[in-house]
Amino acid sequence: MSIGPKQALFAEFAKVARALGHAHRLELLEFLAQGERSVEALSQRIGLSVANASQHLQQLRRAGLVGSRRDGKFVLYRLQDEAVVGLLTTLRIVAERNIAEVDRIVRGYFADRDCMEPVSREELLRRTRAGAVTVLDVRPPDEYALGHLPGAINIPLRQLEARLAELDPDQEIVAYCRGPYCVLSFEAVATLRGHGFKIRRLEEGLPEWRAAGLPVE
Amino acid sequence: MSIGPKQALFAEFAKVARALGHAHRLELLEFLAQGERSVEALSQRIGLSVANASQHLQQLRRAGLVGSRRDGKFVLYRLQDEAVVGLLTTLRIVAERNIAEVDRIVRGYFADRDCMEPVSREELLRRTRAGAVTVLDVRPPDEYALGHLPGAINIPLRQLEARLAELDPDQEIVAYCRGPYCVLSFEAVATLRGHGFKIRRLEEGLPEWRAAGLPVE
DNA sequence: ATATCATTCAAGCGAATAATTGATTATAGT
DNA sequence: ACTATAATCAATTATTCGCTTGAATGATAT
């Protein structure tokens, strides 16, 4: 049976989908969405051997999802295209709506730590224009350095309890991190609520903010 | 190493992505996007054994991408969610932008048959309001019956040459079919151009039209 | 009841995938 | 040139995937 051009195209699309078909690769993409990274940095963050991370990254590259360049003795990987963030977002939305297990995990872990509605991008924009809101980036400093929301202050989650003095207890805080299911901002909300702060989570993370064409510092 | 909730969620998202990771399943989804279908009808269209099609469909169902209901002795499958069309669209867009092979296939086959710009949904809406355009659905009659663009006439591709008399040679024609890479509308354009008709292709197919919230008859 | 048809299940086989290990290539610094 | 470091390649093993075959359900019609 000779296959037509449609089948050939679908086979290519399927390769891209398969590249998204592993939890480690999705996690690699989440980190790469923060900014470009060396293989070793990625492998450490995710807890993979360097060789394993390298092979996963090459699969992502073959699928056109990431690109790489050499800088000295490092090879830096990056997302190939802002549209990849959109693909991950729609994948997440479809899974949220139709997979019961996703709902179960979200209820079991995330809902506990943030019973309040998250803040949307639009709402945050309105509030920052009005002035009375502190934007808090709880990611590690290196990710903050690669780009962050305008005016955001950076206190990594681990240091949060020790640096409470830097936060104004009377002003509302909006915390964000890597993405919708990055645990950092959830933990930050739980921690700061425990200390009496008025804090909510931004619905999504920096990559989605950037992909929406909003300004990044 | 205990995995956190993020890893558990990514593992679920990866299952959805893997379900998209096979050309046959993408093709099944394209047909299901036209309307609900029995296992046998799908297996025939795609050229799979019934058992094989059934297993692919069950994988899609486990991934939350399709649903099914029994109607007499048939089991009818359908897309679970309009968002699935959006997921397929973003997958296609990412692949188009970043996979050289996709570009090669498109140039090799599709570009030949339609050297003109396709018509966007917005443009078609404007023209139909102005009145002077024939909308032509070249899908098989059963798919037309399950839903089609307002005012569209149905002439399946196979019958096109025999039914030229039904088309007004002075009015511009816009042809559409199942989706962006369905060959039907490309062939229709090539055929009708050969007979001197003014014809262009709609950029996308019926599923994307419906997913955009536009009216369907 | 029994026959028939659509679909699903279960078993089996070959191919592809994931992770580990150790060797190899490429670059920077001495 | 030599060494150290980052990344990739190559080989291995365990697992999963895709398809076929034949049997088993589930519903309808006679």
Coordinates of C-alpha atoms (C1' of nucleotides) in Angstrom, one line a residue:
Chain A
M1 CA 0.0 0.0 0.0
S2 CA 1.6 3.3 -1.1
I3 CA 1.2 6.0 1.4
G4 CA 0.1 9.5 0.3
P5 CA 1.5 12.9 1.3
K6 CA -1.0 13.2 4.1
Q7 CA 0.3 10.0 5.7
A8 CA 3.8 11.2 5.3
L9 CA 3.0 14.5 7.0
F10 CA 1.1 12.8 9.8
A11 CA 4.1 10.5 10.3
E12 CA 6.2 13.7 10.8
F13 CA 3.7 15.2 13.2
A14 CA 3.7 11.9 15.1
K15 CA 7.4 12.2 15.6
V16 CA 7.0 15.6 17.2
A17 CA 4.2 14.2 19.5
R18 CA 6.4 11.2 20.5
A19 CA 9.2 13.6 21.4
L20 CA 6.7 15.1 23.9
G21 CA 5.8 11.6 25.1
H22 CA 8.1 11.3 28.1
A23 CA 7.9 13.0 31.5
H24 CA 11.6 13.7 31.5
R25 CA 11.5 15.5 28.1
L26 CA 8.5 17.6 29.2
E27 CA 10.5 18.6 32.3
L28 CA 13.5 19.4 30.1
L29 CA 11.3 21.6 28.0
E30 CA 9.9 23.4 31.1
F31 CA 13.4 24.2 32.2
L32 CA 14.5 25.2 28.7
A33 CA 11.5 27.5 28.6
Q34 CA 13.1 29.6 31.3
G35 CA 16.2 30.2 29.2
E36 CA 19.1 28.4 27.6
R37 CA 21.0 25.8 29.6
S38 CA 23.9 23.4 29.4
V39 CA 23.4 19.7 29.3
E40 CA 25.0 19.3 32.7
A41 CA 22.9 22.0 34.3
L42 CA 19.7 20.4 33.0
S43 CA 20.8 16.9 34.0
Q44 CA 21.4 18.0 37.6
R45 CA 18.2 19.9 37.9
I46 CA 16.1 16.9 36.7
G47 CA 18.2 14.2 38.3
L48 CA 19.3 12.4 35.2
S49 CA 22.7 11.1 34.2
V50 CA 24.5 13.4 31.7
A51 CA 24.4 10.8 29.0
N52 CA 20.7 10.2 29.5
A53 CA 19.9 13.9 29.5
S54 CA 22.0 14.3 26.4
Q55 CA 20.1 11.6 24.6
H56 CA 16.7 13.1 25.5
L57 CA 17.8 16.5 24.4
Q58 CA 18.9 15.1 21.0
Q59 CA 15.5 13.6 20.6
L60 CA 13.9 16.9 21.3
R61 CA 16.3 18.5 18.8
R62 CA 15.4 15.9 16.1
A63 CA 11.8 16.8 16.7
G64 CA 12.5 20.5 16.1
L65 CA 11.5 21.4 19.6
V66 CA 14.8 22.6 20.8
G67 CA 18.0 24.0 19.3
S68 CA 21.6 24.2 20.5
R69 CA 24.7 26.2 20.1
R70 CA 28.2 25.6 21.4
D71 CA 29.7 28.2 23.8
G72 CA 33.2 27.3 24.8
K73 CA 33.2 23.9 26.3
F74 CA 29.4 24.0 26.9
V75 CA 26.6 23.2 24.6
L76 CA 23.7 25.4 25.4
Y77 CA 20.2 24.1 24.5
R78 CA 17.2 26.4 24.1
L79 CA 13.6 26.2 22.9
Q80 CA 13.6 26.3 19.1
D81 CA 10.4 28.4 18.9
E82 CA 8.0 30.3 21.2
A83 CA 5.2 28.2 19.6
V84 CA 6.6 25.2 21.6
V85 CA 5.3 26.9 24.8
G86 CA 1.9 27.1 23.1
L87 CA 2.0 23.4 22.2
L88 CA 2.8 22.5 25.8
T89 CA 0.0 24.7 27.1
T90 CA -2.6 23.1 24.8
L91 CA -1.3 19.7 25.8
R92 CA -1.8 20.6 29.4
I93 CA -5.2 22.0 28.9
V94 CA -6.5 18.9 27.0
A95 CA -5.0 16.7 29.7
E96 CA -6.6 18.8 32.5
R97 CA -10.0 18.6 30.9
N98 CA -10.1 14.9 30.0
I99 CA -7.8 12.9 32.3
A100 CA -9.3 12.1 35.7
E101 CA -5.9 11.3 37.1
V102 CA -4.7 14.8 36.5
D103 CA -7.6 16.2 38.4
R104 CA -6.8 13.8 41.3
I105 CA -3.2 14.8 41.5
V106 CA -4.0 18.5 41.4
R107 CA -6.6 18.1 44.1
G108 CA -4.3 16.0 46.2
Y109 CA -1.3 18.3 46.1
F110 CA -1.8 21.7 44.6
A111 CA -5.3 22.6 45.8
D112 CA -4.3 22.2 49.4
R113 CA -1.6 24.8 49.2
D114 CA -3.6 27.4 47.3
C115 CA -7.3 27.4 47.9
M116 CA -7.6 30.8 46.3
E117 CA -8.1 31.7 42.6
P118 CA -4.8 32.4 40.9
V119 CA -4.2 35.8 39.4
S120 CA -4.4 36.0 35.6
R121 CA -1.9 37.8 33.4
E122 CA -4.5 40.5 32.7
E123 CA -5.3 41.0 36.3
L124 CA -1.7 41.3 37.2
L125 CA -1.1 43.9 34.5
R126 CA -4.0 46.0 35.8
R127 CA -2.8 45.8 39.4
T128 CA 0.8 46.6 38.6
R129 CA -0.4 49.7 36.7
A130 CA -2.4 50.7 39.7
G131 CA 0.9 50.3 41.6
A132 CA 0.0 48.5 44.8
V133 CA 1.4 45.0 44.3
T134 CA 4.7 43.2 44.9
V135 CA 5.7 40.8 42.2
L136 CA 7.8 37.9 43.6
D137 CA 9.9 35.5 41.6
V138 CA 10.7 32.4 43.7
R139 CA 12.9 30.7 41.1
P140 CA 16.6 30.2 41.6
P141 CA 18.7 33.3 40.9
D142 CA 20.2 32.0 37.7
E143 CA 16.8 31.6 36.1
Y144 CA 15.7 35.0 37.4
A145 CA 18.9 36.4 35.7
L146 CA 17.9 34.9 32.4
G147 CA 14.6 36.9 32.4
H148 CA 11.9 37.9 34.8
L149 CA 8.7 39.9 35.1
P150 CA 9.2 43.7 35.1
G151 CA 9.8 44.9 38.6
A152 CA 9.8 41.5 40.1
I153 CA 12.0 40.8 43.2
N154 CA 13.8 37.5 43.4
I155 CA 13.7 35.5 46.6
P156 CA 14.3 31.8 45.9
L157 CA 11.9 29.6 47.8
R158 CA 14.6 28.1 50.0
Q159 CA 15.6 31.5 51.4
L160 CA 12.0 32.7 51.7
E161 CA 11.6 32.2 55.5
A162 CA 15.0 33.9 56.2
R163 CA 14.2 36.9 54.1
L164 CA 10.7 37.8 55.2
A165 CA 11.9 41.2 56.2
E166 CA 12.3 42.2 52.6
L167 CA 8.6 41.9 52.0
D168 CA 6.0 44.6 52.8
P169 CA 3.4 42.9 55.0
D170 CA 0.7 45.4 54.0
Q171 CA 1.0 45.1 50.3
E172 CA -0.5 42.3 48.3
I173 CA 2.1 39.9 46.8
V174 CA 1.8 37.9 43.5
A175 CA 4.2 35.0 43.3
Y176 CA 5.2 33.2 40.1
C177 CA 7.8 30.5 39.1
R178 CA 8.3 28.3 36.1
G179 CA 4.9 27.4 35.0
P180 CA 1.4 26.3 36.0
Y181 CA 2.5 23.2 37.9
C182 CA 5.8 24.3 39.2
V183 CA 5.7 23.6 42.9
L184 CA 7.7 26.7 43.9
S185 CA 5.0 29.3 43.8
F186 CA 2.5 26.9 45.5
E187 CA 5.0 26.4 48.4
A188 CA 5.7 30.1 48.5
V189 CA 2.0 30.9 48.9
A190 CA 1.6 28.3 51.6
T191 CA 4.7 29.6 53.4
L192 CA 3.8 33.3 53.3
R193 CA 0.2 32.8 54.1
G194 CA 1.4 31.1 57.3
H195 CA 3.2 34.3 58.1
G196 CA 0.2 36.4 57.5
F197 CA 1.1 37.8 54.1
K198 CA -1.6 38.6 51.5
I199 CA -0.3 36.5 48.7
R200 CA -1.7 34.9 45.6
R201 CA -0.2 32.9 42.7
L202 CA 0.1 34.0 39.1
E203 CA -1.8 31.5 37.1
E204 CA 1.1 30.6 34.8
G205 CA 4.9 31.1 34.8
L206 CA 7.5 33.2 33.0
P207 CA 7.5 31.2 29.8
E208 CA 3.8 31.7 29.2
W209 CA 4.1 35.4 30.1
R210 CA 6.9 35.7 27.5
A211 CA 5.1 33.7 24.9
A212 CA 2.1 36.0 25.3
G213 CA 4.4 38.8 24.1
L214 CA 4.5 40.6 27.4
P215 CA 7.6 42.5 28.5
V216 CA 10.5 40.6 30.2
E217 CA 13.5 42.2 32.0
Chain B
M1 CA 14.1 9.0 44.5
S2 CA 10.5 9.9 45.2
I3 CA 8.8 11.8 42.4
G4 CA 6.9 14.9 43.1
P5 CA 3.5 16.0 41.9
K6 CA 5.0 17.8 39.0
Q7 CA 6.6 14.6 37.7
A8 CA 3.3 12.7 38.2
L9 CA 1.5 15.4 36.1
F10 CA 4.1 15.4 33.4
A11 CA 3.8 11.6 33.2
E12 CA 0.1 12.0 32.5
F13 CA 0.7 14.7 29.9
A14 CA 3.3 12.5 28.3
K15 CA 0.7 9.7 28.0
V16 CA -1.5 12.2 26.0
A17 CA 1.4 13.1 23.8
R18 CA 2.2 9.5 23.2
A19 CA -1.3 8.9 22.1
L20 CA -0.7 11.5 19.4
G21 CA 2.5 9.8 18.5
H22 CA 1.4 7.6 15.6
A23 CA 0.3 8.5 12.1
H24 CA -2.7 6.2 12.2
R25 CA -4.0 7.8 15.4
L26 CA -3.6 11.2 14.0
E27 CA -5.5 10.1 10.9
L28 CA -8.2 8.6 13.1
L29 CA -8.5 11.9 14.9
E30 CA -8.8 13.8 11.6
F31 CA -11.7 11.7 10.6
L32 CA -13.3 11.8 14.0
A33 CA -13.1 15.6 13.8
Q34 CA -15.6 15.4 11.0
G35 CA -18.2 13.8 13.2
E36 CA -18.8 10.5 15.1
R37 CA -18.0 7.2 13.4
S38 CA -18.1 3.5 14.0
V39 CA -15.0 1.4 14.3
E40 CA -15.6 -0.3 11.0
A41 CA -16.2 2.9 9.1
L42 CA -12.9 4.3 10.5
S43 CA -10.9 1.1 9.8
Q44 CA -12.1 1.1 6.2
R45 CA -11.3 4.7 5.5
I46 CA -7.8 4.4 6.9
G47 CA -7.1 0.9 5.7
L48 CA -6.6 -0.8 9.0
S49 CA -7.9 -4.1 10.3
V50 CA -10.9 -3.7 12.5
A51 CA -9.0 -5.1 15.5
N52 CA -6.1 -2.8 14.9
A53 CA -8.3 0.3 14.6
S54 CA -10.2 -0.7 17.7
Q55 CA -7.0 -0.9 19.7
H56 CA -5.8 2.5 18.4
L57 CA -9.1 4.0 19.3
Q58 CA -8.9 2.6 22.8
Q59 CA -5.5 4.2 23.2
L60 CA -7.0 7.5 22.2
R61 CA -9.8 7.0 24.6
R62 CA -7.4 6.2 27.5
A63 CA -5.7 9.4 26.7
G64 CA -8.9 11.3 27.0
L65 CA -8.8 12.4 23.3
V66 CA -11.9 10.6 22.1
G67 CA -15.1 9.2 23.7
S68 CA -17.5 6.6 22.6
R69 CA -21.1 5.5 22.9
R70 CA -23.0 2.5 21.9
D71 CA -25.7 2.8 19.3
G72 CA -27.3 -0.5 18.6
K73 CA -24.7 -2.9 17.5
F74 CA -22.3 -0.1 16.6
V75 CA -19.9 1.7 18.9
L76 CA -19.6 5.3 17.8
Y77 CA -16.4 7.2 18.6
R78 CA -16.1 11.0 18.7
L79 CA -13.7 13.7 19.7
Q80 CA -13.9 14.1 23.5
D81 CA -13.4 17.8 23.3
E82 CA -13.1 20.7 20.8
A83 CA -9.8 21.5 22.5
V84 CA -8.3 18.4 20.8
V85 CA -8.6 20.2 17.4
G86 CA -6.6 23.0 18.9
L87 CA -4.0 20.6 20.1
L88 CA -3.7 19.1 16.7
T89 CA -3.5 22.5 15.1
T90 CA -0.6 23.7 17.4
L91 CA 1.2 20.3 16.8
R92 CA 0.9 20.9 13.1
I93 CA 2.1 24.5 13.4
V94 CA 5.2 23.6 15.4
A95 CA 6.0 20.8 13.0
E96 CA 5.6 23.1 10.0
R97 CA 7.9 25.7 11.4
N98 CA 10.7 23.4 12.6
I99 CA 10.8 20.2 10.6
A100 CA 12.5 20.5 7.3
E101 CA 11.0 17.3 6.1
V102 CA 7.5 18.7 6.5
D103 CA 8.4 21.6 4.3
R104 CA 9.8 19.2 1.7
I105 CA 6.7 17.2 1.5
V106 CA 4.4 20.2 1.3
R107 CA 6.5 21.7 -1.5
G108 CA 6.7 18.3 -3.3
Y109 CA 3.1 17.6 -3.3
F110 CA 0.8 20.4 -2.2
A111 CA 2.5 23.5 -3.5
D112 CA 2.2 22.1 -7.1
R113 CA -1.5 21.8 -6.9
D114 CA -2.2 25.2 -5.4
C115 CA 0.2 27.9 -6.1
M116 CA -2.2 30.6 -4.8
E117 CA -2.7 31.8 -1.3
P118 CA -5.4 29.9 0.5
V119 CA -8.5 31.8 1.8
S120 CA -8.6 32.5 5.5
R121 CA -11.7 32.0 7.6
E122 CA -12.1 35.7 8.0
E123 CA -11.8 36.4 4.3
L124 CA -14.4 33.7 3.5
L125 CA -16.8 35.2 6.0
R126 CA -16.4 38.7 4.4
R127 CA -16.9 37.3 0.9
T128 CA -20.0 35.2 1.8
R129 CA -21.6 38.3 3.4
A130 CA -20.9 40.1 0.1
G131 CA -22.6 37.2 -1.6
A132 CA -20.5 36.5 -4.6
V133 CA -18.9 33.2 -3.7
T134 CA -19.7 29.5 -4.1
V135 CA -18.6 27.4 -1.1
L136 CA -17.8 23.9 -2.2
D137 CA -17.5 20.9 0.1
V138 CA -15.6 18.1 -1.7
R139 CA -15.8 15.5 1.1
P140 CA -17.9 12.3 0.8
P141 CA -21.6 12.9 1.3
D142 CA -21.7 11.2 4.7
E143 CA -19.2 13.6 6.2
Y144 CA -21.1 16.5 4.6
A145 CA -24.3 15.2 6.2
L146 CA -22.7 15.3 9.7
G147 CA -22.0 19.0 9.3
H148 CA -20.8 21.5 6.7
L149 CA -20.3 25.2 6.2
P150 CA -23.4 27.4 5.8
G151 CA -24.6 27.3 2.3
A152 CA -21.9 24.9 1.1
I153 CA -22.8 22.6 -1.8
N154 CA -21.5 19.1 -1.7
I155 CA -19.8 17.5 -4.7
P156 CA -17.4 14.7 -3.7
L157 CA -14.0 14.9 -5.4
R158 CA -14.7 11.7 -7.4
Q159 CA -17.8 13.1 -9.0
L160 CA -16.4 16.5 -9.7
E161 CA -15.5 16.1 -13.3
A162 CA -18.9 14.7 -14.0
R163 CA -20.8 17.4 -12.3
L164 CA -19.1 20.6 -13.6
A165 CA -22.4 21.8 -14.9
E166 CA -23.6 22.5 -11.3
L167 CA -21.0 25.1 -10.8
D168 CA -21.2 28.7 -12.1
P169 CA -18.1 29.4 -14.2
D170 CA -18.3 33.1 -13.5
Q171 CA -18.5 33.0 -9.7
E172 CA -15.4 32.5 -7.5
I173 CA -15.4 29.1 -5.8
V174 CA -13.9 28.4 -2.4
A175 CA -13.3 24.6 -1.7
Y176 CA -12.7 22.9 1.6
C177 CA -12.4 19.4 3.0
R178 CA -11.2 17.8 6.2
G179 CA -8.3 19.9 7.2
P180 CA -5.2 21.8 6.1
Y181 CA -3.5 18.7 4.6
C182 CA -6.5 16.8 3.4
V183 CA -5.7 16.1 -0.3
L184 CA -9.3 16.5 -1.4
S185 CA -9.4 20.3 -1.7
F186 CA -6.0 20.4 -3.3
E187 CA -7.1 18.0 -6.0
A188 CA -10.4 19.9 -6.4
V189 CA -8.5 23.1 -7.0
A190 CA -6.2 21.4 -9.6
T191 CA -9.1 19.9 -11.4
L192 CA -11.3 22.9 -11.5
R193 CA -8.5 25.3 -12.5
G194 CA -7.9 22.9 -15.4
H195 CA -11.4 23.6 -16.5
G196 CA -11.1 27.3 -16.2
F197 CA -12.8 27.9 -12.9
K198 CA -11.8 30.6 -10.5
I199 CA -11.2 28.5 -7.4
R200 CA -9.2 28.8 -4.2
R201 CA -8.8 26.6 -1.2
L202 CA -10.0 27.4 2.3
E203 CA -6.9 27.4 4.5
E204 CA -8.3 24.9 6.9
G205 CA -11.1 22.3 7.1
L206 CA -14.5 21.9 8.7
P207 CA -13.1 20.9 12.2
E208 CA -11.1 24.1 12.6
W209 CA -14.1 26.1 11.4
R210 CA -16.3 24.5 14.0
A211 CA -13.6 24.8 16.7
A212 CA -13.4 28.5 16.0
G213 CA -17.0 28.7 17.0
L214 CA -18.3 29.5 13.6
P215 CA -21.7 28.3 12.5
V216 CA -22.2 24.8 11.0
E217 CA -25.2 23.4 9.2
Chain C
dA1 C1' -33.1 -20.0 21.5
dT2 C1' -30.1 -19.2 17.7
dA3 C1' -27.7 -16.8 14.2
dT4 C1' -25.3 -12.8 12.9
dC5 C1' -22.7 -8.8 13.0
dA6 C1' -19.7 -5.2 15.4
dT7 C1' -16.5 -4.8 18.6
dT8 C1' -13.2 -6.1 22.1
dC9 C1' -10.0 -9.2 24.3
dA10 C1' -5.9 -12.2 24.8
dA11 C1' -1.7 -14.2 23.2
dG12 C1' 2.4 -13.9 20.6
dC13 C1' 6.1 -12.0 17.8
dG14 C1' 9.2 -8.6 15.9
dA15 C1' 10.6 -3.7 16.2
dA16 C1' 11.3 0.3 18.7
dT17 C1' 12.4 2.8 23.1
dA18 C1' 14.6 4.0 27.7
dA19 C1' 18.3 3.8 30.8
dT20 C1' 23.0 2.3 32.1
dT21 C1' 27.8 1.8 31.3
dG22 C1' 32.1 2.8 29.3
dA23 C1' 34.6 4.7 25.4
dT24 C1' 35.3 8.7 22.4
dT25 C1' 35.3 13.5 20.6
dA26 C1' 35.8 18.5 21.2
dT27 C1' 37.2 22.5 23.6
dA28 C1' 39.9 25.3 27.2
dG29 C1' 43.6 26.1 30.0
dT30 C1' 48.4 25.1 31.5
Chain D
dA1 C1' 51.7 18.7 23.7
dC2 C1' 49.1 17.4 27.9
dT3 C1' 45.3 17.4 31.1
dA4 C1' 40.7 18.3 32.6
dT5 C1' 36.0 19.0 31.5
dA6 C1' 31.6 18.8 28.7
dA7 C1' 29.1 16.4 25.7
dT8 C1' 28.2 12.7 22.6
dC9 C1' 28.5 8.0 20.9
dA10 C1' 28.2 2.9 21.1
dA11 C1' 26.8 -1.3 23.1
dT12 C1' 23.7 -3.6 26.3
dT13 C1' 19.5 -5.0 28.6
dA14 C1' 14.8 -4.6 30.0
dT15 C1' 10.6 -2.7 28.7
dT16 C1' 7.0 -1.1 25.8
dC17 C1' 4.7 -0.7 21.3
dG18 C1' 2.4 -2.2 17.0
dC19 C1' 0.3 -5.6 14.5
dT20 C1' -1.7 -10.2 13.5
dT21 C1' -4.5 -14.0 14.7
dG22 C1' -8.2 -16.3 16.7
dA23 C1' -11.4 -16.5 20.5
dA24 C1' -14.9 -14.1 23.4
dT25 C1' -18.6 -10.4 24.3
dG26 C1' -22.7 -7.8 23.4
dA27 C1' -26.5 -6.4 20.9
dT28 C1' -29.9 -7.3 17.2
dA29 C1' -32.9 -9.9 14.3
dT30 C1' -35.1 -14.2 12.9

